[in-house]
Short mmCIF file of C-alpha atoms in Angstrom, two decimals:
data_model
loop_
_atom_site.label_atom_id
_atom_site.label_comp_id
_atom_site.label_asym_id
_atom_site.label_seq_id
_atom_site.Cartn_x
_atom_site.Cartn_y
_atom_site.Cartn_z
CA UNK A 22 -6.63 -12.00 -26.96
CA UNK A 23 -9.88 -10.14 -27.23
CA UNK A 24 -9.28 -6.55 -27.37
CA UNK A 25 -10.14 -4.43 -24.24
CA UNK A 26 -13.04 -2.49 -24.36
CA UNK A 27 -12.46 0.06 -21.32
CA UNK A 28 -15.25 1.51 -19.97
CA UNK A 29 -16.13 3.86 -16.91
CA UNK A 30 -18.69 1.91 -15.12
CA UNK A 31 -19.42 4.15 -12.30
CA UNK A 32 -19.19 8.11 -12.61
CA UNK A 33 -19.89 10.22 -9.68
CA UNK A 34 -18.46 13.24 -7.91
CA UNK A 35 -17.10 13.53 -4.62
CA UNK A 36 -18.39 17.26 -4.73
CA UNK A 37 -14.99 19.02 -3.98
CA UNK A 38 -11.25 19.03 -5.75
CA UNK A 39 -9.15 16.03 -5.87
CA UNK A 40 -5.51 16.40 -5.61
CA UNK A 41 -4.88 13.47 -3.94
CA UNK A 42 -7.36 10.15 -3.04
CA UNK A 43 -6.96 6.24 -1.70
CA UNK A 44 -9.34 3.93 -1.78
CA UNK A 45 -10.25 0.25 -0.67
CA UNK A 46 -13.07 -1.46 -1.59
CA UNK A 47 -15.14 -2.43 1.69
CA UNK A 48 -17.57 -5.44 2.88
CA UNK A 49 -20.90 -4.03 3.93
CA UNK A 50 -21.84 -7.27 5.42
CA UNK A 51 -23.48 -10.50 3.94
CA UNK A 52 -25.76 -9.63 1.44
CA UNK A 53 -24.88 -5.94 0.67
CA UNK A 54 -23.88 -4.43 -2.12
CA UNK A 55 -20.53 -4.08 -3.33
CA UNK A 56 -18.79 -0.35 -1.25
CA UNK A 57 -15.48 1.46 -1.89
CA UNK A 58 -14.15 3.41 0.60
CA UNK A 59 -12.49 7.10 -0.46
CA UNK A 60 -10.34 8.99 1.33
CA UNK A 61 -9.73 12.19 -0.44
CA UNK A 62 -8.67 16.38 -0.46
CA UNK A 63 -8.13 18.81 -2.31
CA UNK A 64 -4.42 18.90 -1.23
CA UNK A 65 -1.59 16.62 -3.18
CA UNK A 66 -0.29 14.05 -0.40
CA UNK A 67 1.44 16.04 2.68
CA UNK A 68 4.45 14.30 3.60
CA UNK A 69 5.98 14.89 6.82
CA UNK A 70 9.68 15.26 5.44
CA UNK A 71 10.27 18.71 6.26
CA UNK A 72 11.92 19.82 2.62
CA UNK A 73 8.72 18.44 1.75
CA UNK A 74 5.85 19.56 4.11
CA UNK A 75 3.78 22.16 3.27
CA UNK A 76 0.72 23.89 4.76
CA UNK A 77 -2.71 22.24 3.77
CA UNK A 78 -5.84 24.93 2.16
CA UNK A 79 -7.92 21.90 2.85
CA UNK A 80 -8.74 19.09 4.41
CA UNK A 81 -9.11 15.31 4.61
CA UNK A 82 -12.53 13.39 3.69
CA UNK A 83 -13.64 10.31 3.50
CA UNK A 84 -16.36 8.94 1.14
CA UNK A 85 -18.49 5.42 0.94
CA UNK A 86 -20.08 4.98 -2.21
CA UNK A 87 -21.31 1.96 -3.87
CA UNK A 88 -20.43 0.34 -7.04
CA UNK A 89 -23.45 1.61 -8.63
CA UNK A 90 -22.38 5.63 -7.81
CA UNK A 91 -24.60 6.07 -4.76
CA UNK A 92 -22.56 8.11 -1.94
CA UNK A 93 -23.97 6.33 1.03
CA UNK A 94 -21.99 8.94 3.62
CA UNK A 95 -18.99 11.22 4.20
CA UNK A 96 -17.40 12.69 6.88
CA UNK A 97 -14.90 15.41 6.95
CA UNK A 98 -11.93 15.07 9.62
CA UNK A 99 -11.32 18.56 9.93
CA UNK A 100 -8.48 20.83 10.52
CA UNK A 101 -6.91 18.58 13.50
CA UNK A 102 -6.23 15.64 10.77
CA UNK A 103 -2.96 16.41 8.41
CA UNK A 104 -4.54 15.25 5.15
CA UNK A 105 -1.06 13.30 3.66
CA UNK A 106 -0.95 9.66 4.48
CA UNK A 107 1.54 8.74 6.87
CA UNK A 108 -0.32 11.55 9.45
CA UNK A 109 -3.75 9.60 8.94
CA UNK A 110 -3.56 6.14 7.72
CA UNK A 111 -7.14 4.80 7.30
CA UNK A 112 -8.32 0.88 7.02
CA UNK A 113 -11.31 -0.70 6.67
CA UNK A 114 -10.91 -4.24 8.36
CA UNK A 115 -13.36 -6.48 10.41
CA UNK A 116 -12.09 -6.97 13.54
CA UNK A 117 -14.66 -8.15 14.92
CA UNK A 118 -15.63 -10.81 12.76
CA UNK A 119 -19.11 -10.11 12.13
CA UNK A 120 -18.73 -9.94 8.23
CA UNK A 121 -18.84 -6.09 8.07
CA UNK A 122 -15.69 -4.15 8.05
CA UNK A 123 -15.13 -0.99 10.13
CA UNK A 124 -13.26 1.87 9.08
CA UNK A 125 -9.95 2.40 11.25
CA UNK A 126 -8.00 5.41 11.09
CA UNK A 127 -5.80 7.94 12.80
CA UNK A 128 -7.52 10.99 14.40
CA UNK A 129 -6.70 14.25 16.21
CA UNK A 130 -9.15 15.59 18.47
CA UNK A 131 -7.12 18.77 19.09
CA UNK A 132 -8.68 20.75 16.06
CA UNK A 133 -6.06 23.80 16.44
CA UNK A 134 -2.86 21.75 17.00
CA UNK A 135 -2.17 19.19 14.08
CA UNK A 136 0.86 18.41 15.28
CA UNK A 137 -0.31 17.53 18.60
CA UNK A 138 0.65 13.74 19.44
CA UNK A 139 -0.76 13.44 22.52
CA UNK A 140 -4.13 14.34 21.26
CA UNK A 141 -4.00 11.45 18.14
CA UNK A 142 -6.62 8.89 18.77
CA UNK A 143 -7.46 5.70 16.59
CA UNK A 144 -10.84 5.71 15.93
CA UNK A 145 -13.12 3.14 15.03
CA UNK A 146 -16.33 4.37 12.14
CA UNK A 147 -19.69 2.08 11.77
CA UNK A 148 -19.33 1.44 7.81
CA UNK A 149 -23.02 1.94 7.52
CA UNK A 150 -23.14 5.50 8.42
CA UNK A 151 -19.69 6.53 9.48
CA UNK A 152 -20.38 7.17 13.29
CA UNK A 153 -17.60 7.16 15.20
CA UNK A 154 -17.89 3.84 17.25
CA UNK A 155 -15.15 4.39 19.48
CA UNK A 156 -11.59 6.11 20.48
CA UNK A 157 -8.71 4.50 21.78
CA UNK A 158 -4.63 6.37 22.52
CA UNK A 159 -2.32 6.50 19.66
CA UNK A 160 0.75 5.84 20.56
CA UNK A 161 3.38 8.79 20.98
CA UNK A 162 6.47 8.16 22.85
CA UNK A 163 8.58 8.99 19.85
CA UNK A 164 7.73 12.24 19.58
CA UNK A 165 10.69 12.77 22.30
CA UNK A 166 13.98 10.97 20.53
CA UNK A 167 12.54 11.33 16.42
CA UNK A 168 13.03 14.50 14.17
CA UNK A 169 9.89 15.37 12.77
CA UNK A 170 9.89 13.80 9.27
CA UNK A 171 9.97 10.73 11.59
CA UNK A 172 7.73 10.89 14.10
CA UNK A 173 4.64 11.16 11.82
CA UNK A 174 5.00 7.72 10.35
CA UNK A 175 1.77 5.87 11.19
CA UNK A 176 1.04 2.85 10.00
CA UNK A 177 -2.68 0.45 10.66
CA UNK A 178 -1.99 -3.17 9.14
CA UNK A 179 -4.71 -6.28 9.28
CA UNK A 180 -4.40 -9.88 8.81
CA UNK A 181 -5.48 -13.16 10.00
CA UNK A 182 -4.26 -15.98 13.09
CA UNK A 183 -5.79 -19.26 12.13
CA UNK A 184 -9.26 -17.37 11.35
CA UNK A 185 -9.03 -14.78 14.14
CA UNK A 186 -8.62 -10.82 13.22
CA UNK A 187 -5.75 -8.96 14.07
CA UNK A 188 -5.14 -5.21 13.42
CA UNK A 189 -2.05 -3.96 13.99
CA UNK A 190 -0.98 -0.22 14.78
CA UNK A 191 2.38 0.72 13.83
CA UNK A 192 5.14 3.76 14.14
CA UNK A 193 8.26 5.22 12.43
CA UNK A 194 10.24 3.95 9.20
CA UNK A 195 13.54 5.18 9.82
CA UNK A 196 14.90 5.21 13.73
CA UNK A 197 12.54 3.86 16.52
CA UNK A 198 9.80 1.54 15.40
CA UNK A 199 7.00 0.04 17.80
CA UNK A 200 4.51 -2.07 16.64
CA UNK A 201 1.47 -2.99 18.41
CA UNK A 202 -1.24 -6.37 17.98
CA UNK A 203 -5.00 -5.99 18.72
CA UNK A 204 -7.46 -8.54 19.35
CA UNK A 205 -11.03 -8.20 18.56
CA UNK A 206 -11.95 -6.52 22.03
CA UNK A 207 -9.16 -3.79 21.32
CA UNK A 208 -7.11 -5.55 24.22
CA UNK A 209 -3.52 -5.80 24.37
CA UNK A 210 -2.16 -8.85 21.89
CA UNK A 211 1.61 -8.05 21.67
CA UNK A 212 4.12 -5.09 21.10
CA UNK A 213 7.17 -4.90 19.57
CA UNK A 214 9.42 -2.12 19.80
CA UNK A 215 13.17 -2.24 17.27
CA UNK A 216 15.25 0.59 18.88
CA UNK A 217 17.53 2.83 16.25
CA UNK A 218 20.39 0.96 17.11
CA UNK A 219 19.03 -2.37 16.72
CA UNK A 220 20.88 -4.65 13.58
CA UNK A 221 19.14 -4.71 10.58
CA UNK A 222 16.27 -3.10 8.18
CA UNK A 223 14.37 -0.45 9.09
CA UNK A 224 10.38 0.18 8.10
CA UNK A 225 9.16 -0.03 4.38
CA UNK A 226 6.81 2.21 2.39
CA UNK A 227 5.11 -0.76 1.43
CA UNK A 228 3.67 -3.34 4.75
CA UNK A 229 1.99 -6.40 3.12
CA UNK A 230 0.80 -9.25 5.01
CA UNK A 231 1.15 -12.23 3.80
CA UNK A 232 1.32 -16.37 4.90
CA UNK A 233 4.82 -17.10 4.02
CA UNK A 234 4.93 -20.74 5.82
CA UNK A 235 1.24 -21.71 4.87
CA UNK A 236 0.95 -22.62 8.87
CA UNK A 237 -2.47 -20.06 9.04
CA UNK A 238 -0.67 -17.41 10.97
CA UNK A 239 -0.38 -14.06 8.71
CA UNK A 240 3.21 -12.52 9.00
CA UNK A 241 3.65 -8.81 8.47
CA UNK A 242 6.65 -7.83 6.46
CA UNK A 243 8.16 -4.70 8.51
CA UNK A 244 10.61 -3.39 5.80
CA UNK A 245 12.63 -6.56 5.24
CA UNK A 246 11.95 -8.15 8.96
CA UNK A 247 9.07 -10.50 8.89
CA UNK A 248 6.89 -10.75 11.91
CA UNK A 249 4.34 -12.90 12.57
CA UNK A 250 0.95 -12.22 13.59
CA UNK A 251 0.48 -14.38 16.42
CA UNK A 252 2.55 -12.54 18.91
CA UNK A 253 4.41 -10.47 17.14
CA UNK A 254 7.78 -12.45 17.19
CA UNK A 255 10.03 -11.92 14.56
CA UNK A 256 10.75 -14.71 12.53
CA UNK A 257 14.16 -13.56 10.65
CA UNK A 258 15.40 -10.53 9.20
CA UNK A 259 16.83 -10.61 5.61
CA UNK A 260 20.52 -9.61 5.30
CA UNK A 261 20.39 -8.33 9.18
CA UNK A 262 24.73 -7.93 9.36
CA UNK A 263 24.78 -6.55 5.73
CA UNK A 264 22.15 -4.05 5.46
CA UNK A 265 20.57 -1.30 8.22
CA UNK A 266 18.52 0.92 6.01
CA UNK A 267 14.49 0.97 4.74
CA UNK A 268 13.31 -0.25 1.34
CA UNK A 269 11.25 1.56 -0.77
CA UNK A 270 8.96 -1.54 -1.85
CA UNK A 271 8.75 -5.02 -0.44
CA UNK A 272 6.28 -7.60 -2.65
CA UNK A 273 5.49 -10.64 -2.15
CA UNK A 274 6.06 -13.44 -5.16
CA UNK A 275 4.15 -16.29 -5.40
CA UNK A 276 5.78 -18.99 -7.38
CA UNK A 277 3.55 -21.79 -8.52
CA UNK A 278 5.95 -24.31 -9.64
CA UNK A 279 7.62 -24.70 -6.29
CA UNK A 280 4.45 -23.52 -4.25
CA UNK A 281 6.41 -20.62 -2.31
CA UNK A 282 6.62 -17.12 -1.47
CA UNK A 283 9.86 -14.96 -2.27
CA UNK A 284 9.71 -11.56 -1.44
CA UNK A 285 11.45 -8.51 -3.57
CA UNK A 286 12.91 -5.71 -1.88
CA UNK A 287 13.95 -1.92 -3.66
CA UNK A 288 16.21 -0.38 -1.03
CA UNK A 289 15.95 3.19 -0.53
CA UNK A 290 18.47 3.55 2.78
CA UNK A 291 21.78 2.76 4.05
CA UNK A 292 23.49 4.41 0.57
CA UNK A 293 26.67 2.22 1.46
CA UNK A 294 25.00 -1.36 1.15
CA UNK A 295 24.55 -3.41 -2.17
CA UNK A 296 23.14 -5.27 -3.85
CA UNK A 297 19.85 -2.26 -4.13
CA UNK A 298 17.93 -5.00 -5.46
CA UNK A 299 17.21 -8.09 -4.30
CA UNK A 300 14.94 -11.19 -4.49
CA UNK A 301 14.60 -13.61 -0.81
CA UNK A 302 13.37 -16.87 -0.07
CA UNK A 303 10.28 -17.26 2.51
CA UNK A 304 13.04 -17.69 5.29
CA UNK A 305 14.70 -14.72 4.48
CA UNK A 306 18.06 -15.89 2.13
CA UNK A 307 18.60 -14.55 -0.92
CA UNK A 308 18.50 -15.33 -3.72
CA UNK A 309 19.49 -13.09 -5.98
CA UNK A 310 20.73 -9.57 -6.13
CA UNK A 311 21.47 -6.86 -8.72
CA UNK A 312 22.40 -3.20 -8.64
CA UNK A 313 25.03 -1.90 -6.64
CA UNK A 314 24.20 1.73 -5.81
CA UNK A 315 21.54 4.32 -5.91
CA UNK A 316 18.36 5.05 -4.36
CA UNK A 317 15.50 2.32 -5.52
CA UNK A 318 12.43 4.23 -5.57
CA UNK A 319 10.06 2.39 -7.55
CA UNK A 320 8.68 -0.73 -8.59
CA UNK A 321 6.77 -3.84 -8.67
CA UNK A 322 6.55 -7.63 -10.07
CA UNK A 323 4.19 -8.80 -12.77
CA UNK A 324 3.28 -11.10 -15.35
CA UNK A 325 4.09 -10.19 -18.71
CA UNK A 326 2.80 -11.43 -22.07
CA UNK A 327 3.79 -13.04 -24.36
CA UNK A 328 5.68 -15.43 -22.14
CA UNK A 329 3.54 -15.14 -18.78
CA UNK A 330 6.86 -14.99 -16.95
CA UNK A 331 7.12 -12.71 -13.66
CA UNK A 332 9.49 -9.72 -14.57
CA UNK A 333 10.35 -7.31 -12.05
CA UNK A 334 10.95 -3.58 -12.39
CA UNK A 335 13.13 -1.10 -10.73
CA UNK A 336 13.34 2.66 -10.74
CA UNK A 337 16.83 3.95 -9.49
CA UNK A 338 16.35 8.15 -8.76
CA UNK A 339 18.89 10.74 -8.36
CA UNK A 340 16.77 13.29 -6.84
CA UNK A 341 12.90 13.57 -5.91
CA UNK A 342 11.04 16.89 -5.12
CA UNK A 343 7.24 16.92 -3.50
CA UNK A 344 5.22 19.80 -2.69
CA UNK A 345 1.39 21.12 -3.27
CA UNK A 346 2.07 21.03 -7.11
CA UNK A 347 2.82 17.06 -6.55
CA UNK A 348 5.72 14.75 -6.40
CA UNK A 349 8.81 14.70 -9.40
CA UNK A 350 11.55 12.80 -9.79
CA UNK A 351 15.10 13.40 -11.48
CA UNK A 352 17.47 11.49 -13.05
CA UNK A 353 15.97 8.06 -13.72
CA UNK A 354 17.52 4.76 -14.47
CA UNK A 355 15.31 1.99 -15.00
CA UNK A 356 16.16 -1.65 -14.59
CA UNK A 357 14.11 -5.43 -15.20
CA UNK A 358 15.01 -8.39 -14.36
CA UNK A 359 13.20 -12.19 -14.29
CA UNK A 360 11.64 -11.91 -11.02
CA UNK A 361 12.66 -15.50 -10.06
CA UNK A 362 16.10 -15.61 -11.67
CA UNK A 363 17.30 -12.36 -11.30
CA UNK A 364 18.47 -12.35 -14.96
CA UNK A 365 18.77 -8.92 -16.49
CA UNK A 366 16.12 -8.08 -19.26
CA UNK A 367 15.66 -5.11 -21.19
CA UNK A 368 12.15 -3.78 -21.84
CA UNK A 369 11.04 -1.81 -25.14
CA UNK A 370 8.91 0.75 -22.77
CA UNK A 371 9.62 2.91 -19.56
CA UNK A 372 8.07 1.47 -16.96
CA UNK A 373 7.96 4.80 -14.64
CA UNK A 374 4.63 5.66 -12.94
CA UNK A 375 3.41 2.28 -14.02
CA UNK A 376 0.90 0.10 -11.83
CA UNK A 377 0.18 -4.01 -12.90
CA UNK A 378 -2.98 -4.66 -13.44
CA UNK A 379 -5.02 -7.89 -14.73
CA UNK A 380 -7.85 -5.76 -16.72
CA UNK A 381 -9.04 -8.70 -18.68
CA UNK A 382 -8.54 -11.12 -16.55
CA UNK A 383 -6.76 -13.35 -18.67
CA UNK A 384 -3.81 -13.80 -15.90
CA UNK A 385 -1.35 -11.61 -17.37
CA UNK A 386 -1.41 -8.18 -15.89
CA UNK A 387 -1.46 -5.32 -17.99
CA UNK A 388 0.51 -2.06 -16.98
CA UNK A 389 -1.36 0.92 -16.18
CA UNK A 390 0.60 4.95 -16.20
CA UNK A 391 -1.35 5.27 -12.88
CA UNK A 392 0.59 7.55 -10.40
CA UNK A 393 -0.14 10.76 -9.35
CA UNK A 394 0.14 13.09 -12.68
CA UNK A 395 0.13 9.81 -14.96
CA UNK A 396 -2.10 10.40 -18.07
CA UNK A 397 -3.59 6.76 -17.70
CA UNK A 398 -2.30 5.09 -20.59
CA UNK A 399 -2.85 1.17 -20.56
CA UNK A 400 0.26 -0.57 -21.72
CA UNK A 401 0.17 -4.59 -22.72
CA UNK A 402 3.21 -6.55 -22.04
CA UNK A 403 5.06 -5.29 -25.06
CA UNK A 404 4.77 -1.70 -24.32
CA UNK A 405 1.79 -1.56 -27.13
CA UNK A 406 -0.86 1.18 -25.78
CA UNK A 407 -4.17 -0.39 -25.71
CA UNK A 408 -6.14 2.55 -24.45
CA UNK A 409 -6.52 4.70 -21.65
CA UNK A 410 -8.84 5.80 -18.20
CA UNK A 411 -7.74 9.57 -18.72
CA UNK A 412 -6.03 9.91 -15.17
CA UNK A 413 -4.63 8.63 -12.32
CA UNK A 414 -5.66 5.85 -9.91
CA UNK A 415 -6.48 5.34 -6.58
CA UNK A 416 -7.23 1.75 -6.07
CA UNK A 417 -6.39 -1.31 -8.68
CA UNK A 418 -8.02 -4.78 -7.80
CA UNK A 419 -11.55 -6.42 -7.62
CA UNK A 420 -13.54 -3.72 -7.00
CA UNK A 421 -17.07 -4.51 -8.15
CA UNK A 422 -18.61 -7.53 -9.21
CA UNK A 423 -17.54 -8.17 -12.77
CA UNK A 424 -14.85 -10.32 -14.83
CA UNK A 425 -11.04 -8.58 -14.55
CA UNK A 426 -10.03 -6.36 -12.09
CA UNK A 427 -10.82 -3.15 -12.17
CA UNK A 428 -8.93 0.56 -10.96
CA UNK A 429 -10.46 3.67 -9.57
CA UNK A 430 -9.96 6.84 -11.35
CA UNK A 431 -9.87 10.08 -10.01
CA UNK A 432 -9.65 14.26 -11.40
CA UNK A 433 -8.99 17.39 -10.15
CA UNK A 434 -12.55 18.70 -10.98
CA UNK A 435 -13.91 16.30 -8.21
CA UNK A 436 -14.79 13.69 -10.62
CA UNK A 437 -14.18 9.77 -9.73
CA UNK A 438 -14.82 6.91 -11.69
CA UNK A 439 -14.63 3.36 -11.96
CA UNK A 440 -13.08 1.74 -15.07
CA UNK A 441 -13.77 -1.58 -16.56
CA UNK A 442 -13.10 -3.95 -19.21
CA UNK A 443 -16.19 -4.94 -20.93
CA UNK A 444 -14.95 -7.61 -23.12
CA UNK A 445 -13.18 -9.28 -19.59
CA UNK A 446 -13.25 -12.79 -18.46
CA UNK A 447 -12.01 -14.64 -15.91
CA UNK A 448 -9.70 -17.03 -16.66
CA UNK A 449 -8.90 -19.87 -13.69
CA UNK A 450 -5.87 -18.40 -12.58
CA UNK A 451 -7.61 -15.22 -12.07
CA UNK A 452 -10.56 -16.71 -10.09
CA UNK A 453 -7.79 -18.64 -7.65
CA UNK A 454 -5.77 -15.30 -7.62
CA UNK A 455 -8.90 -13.55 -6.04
CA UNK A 456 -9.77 -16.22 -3.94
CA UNK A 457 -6.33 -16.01 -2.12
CA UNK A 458 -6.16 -14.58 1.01
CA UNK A 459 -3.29 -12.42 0.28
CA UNK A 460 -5.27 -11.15 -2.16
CA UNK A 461 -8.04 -10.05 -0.21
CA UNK A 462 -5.77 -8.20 2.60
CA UNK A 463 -3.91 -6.10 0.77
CA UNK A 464 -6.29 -5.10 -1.59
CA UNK A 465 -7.70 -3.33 1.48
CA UNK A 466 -4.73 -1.75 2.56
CA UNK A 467 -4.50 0.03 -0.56
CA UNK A 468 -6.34 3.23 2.11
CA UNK A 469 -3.80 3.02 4.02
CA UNK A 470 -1.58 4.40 1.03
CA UNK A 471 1.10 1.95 1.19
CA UNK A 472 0.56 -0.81 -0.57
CA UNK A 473 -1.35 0.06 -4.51
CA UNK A 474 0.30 -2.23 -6.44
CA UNK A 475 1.47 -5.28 -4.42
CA UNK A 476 -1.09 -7.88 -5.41
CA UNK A 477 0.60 -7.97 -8.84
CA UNK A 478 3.24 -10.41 -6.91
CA UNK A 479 0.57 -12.83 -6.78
#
């Protein structure tokens, strides 16, 4: 393998402190440059658990820049906005279909009352100069029967029926859930609503979107309940008599030799239920499962060298703490397994804060220390450090036009940058792994802040 040579391609500054930034990389339109999409403060992540809320000092921005540095506009949300990122998810999706993406996100109009439901809005932006385009009513009947930590769970999701956009606007993990389908003209295409008391999973942290039955219609993986895209009908739910709580992550797998999708779940609820980890078929059986207790808070699937093979991590916490200093967590146990088998494996390197990502784009991912407080070490399969980007990172897939993927860094001094491989080139596999559609949908989500990470299941 040639040896990386990690560059940062594109330094700028977003002008202001960084303690916490997403990011999605967005189409301009045919023609246009390459455009990333940053949504930024100078606040670490607000989370609306109330042991873990805290009062902002600033608030939320968002930034389009091209890959060549140039900030082409910003916009500040103001004091209305909570700047954590289940208050304001934000998307850039073309609904439309014109070949430009708009930027989607949660807004408050009430400037003086963050907390104010009825005054939440989602809001359309023009990409090319972040205008507000239009305003439509969030959603808010929860705010009645939900405690706070859930009632600010907002969720904005897009995918694909047979070619035709569809974004959809989602609330709550943990009790109530509604989901809601939009057609290009903003009108009505379905709703969905799972009352507390219905049987089965609850929400995920992690919502990817994905074509499980290769029939064209996107399904949206709600937790461990897969919906389709179409009209929103629910097409199973995994383990629905055994299990009743959320997961932490939900990935799609992509297995070439039988040409399916599995999807692998970290469970984070329902305390009582094993297995904690566990591997399903594209109808929802399982397959596998390991670990009988705990609370599965990280994770992800990848593909190792020196065997290629898709392992899959687990992090099983004891407690986790979150404030403005950032987010900790306590008594660890990791765990690996062969993503497909479910075998156990041991690994010769902790895989906590750790992100996959194909820098060379050989195929094989390597692992990057990329969560918040992560010193950005970049790991190869065998745990062997082959360099570092000096910090964390918001966004990890084909960003700009060059071999590899690439991840965006970000610093507390205001400081972004995009880091490459110099030396990379792609390999087939890579090319067809970008070319996928899954690919290209949840590499945008990554702004909505639930889903960095997921396209190493591909």
């Amino acid at each position: 393998m040639t040896a990386l040579r990690l560059e940062a391609v594109t330094p700028l500054s977003l002008g202001s402190s960084i303690g916490q930034l997403r990011a999605a990389p967005v189409a301009l339109g045919p023609g246009a440059p390459r455009a990333l999409l940053a949504v930024y403060g100078a606040d670490f992540d607000v989370d609306p658990y109330t042991e873990m809320f805290f009062f902002p000092a600033d608030t939320l921005k968002l930034a389009l820049f091209t890959e060549v540095g140039e900030v082409v506009w910003r916009r500040d949300l103001g004091p209305g906005v909570v700047p954590g990122m289940w208050f304001c998810p934000v998307l850039p999706f073309d609904l439309d279909g014109d070949g430009r993406e708009e930027i989607w996100y949660v807004n408050n109009l009430d400037p003086k009352h963050p907390l104010a439901t009825s005054s939440y809005r989602l809001e359309r932006l023009d990409v090319r100069t972040g205008e507000t385009t239009g305003q439509w009513d969030w959603p808010d009947e929860m705010k009645w029967t939900e405690p706070l930590s859930h009632v600010f769970r907002n969720f904005l999701i897009g995918g694909s029926v047979r070619g035709e956009p569809v974004l959809v606007t989602a609330q709550g993990t943990y009790w109530d859930m509604s989901l809601q389908g939009w057609s290009a003209d903003l009108t009505a295409r379905w709703q969905v609503r799972i009352p507390r008391d219905t049987p089965g999973a609850r929400g995920s942290h992690m919502c990817p979107v994905v074509d499980l039955n290769h029939d064209g219609v996107d399904e949206l993986m709600w937790g461990e309940r897969c919906l389709e895209m179409d009209a929103g009908k629910e097409l199973f739910c995994a383990d629905r008599d055994s299990y009743s709580g959320h997961s932490d992550d939900v990935q799609p797998v992509w297995d070439e030799a039988s040409g399916r999708w599995f999807l692998y779940t970290l469970r984070e609820g329902d305390p009582e239920a094993a297995p904690r980890v566990v591997l399903f078929d594209d109808a929802g059986r399982r397959v596998w499962g390991q670990v009988n207790r705990g609370h599965m808070d990280m994770g992800w699937v990848a593909r190792l060298a020196p065997e290629g093979k898709r392992i899959a991590s687990a992090i099983r916490i004891g407690n986790k703490t979150c404030g403005p200093d950032g987010r900790f967590h306590q008594d660890m146990d990791e765990f690996a397994f062969n993503a497909l088998t479910g075998a156990e494996l041991t690994l010769p390197f902790s895989t906590y804060q750790t992100l996959p990502v194909d820098l060379n784009g050989d195929g094989w991912h390597e692992l990057l220390r990329g969560f918040p407080g992560a010193n950005g070490e970049v790991l190869d399969g065998t745990g062997r450090v082959l360099g570092s980007v000096g910090g964390p990172i918001a966004a990890a897939s084909k960003l700009i036009d060059h071999p590899g993927e690439q991840v965006l860094v970000y610093h507390e001094d205001g400081t972004v940058q995009l880091w490459a491989d110099r030396n990379a080139e792609d390999s087939p596999a890579a090319l067809a792994r970008y070319a996928n559609p899954f690919y290209r949908a949840n590499a945008r989500l990554g702004s909505s802040g639930s889903n960095v990470g997921v396209l190493g299941g591909l």
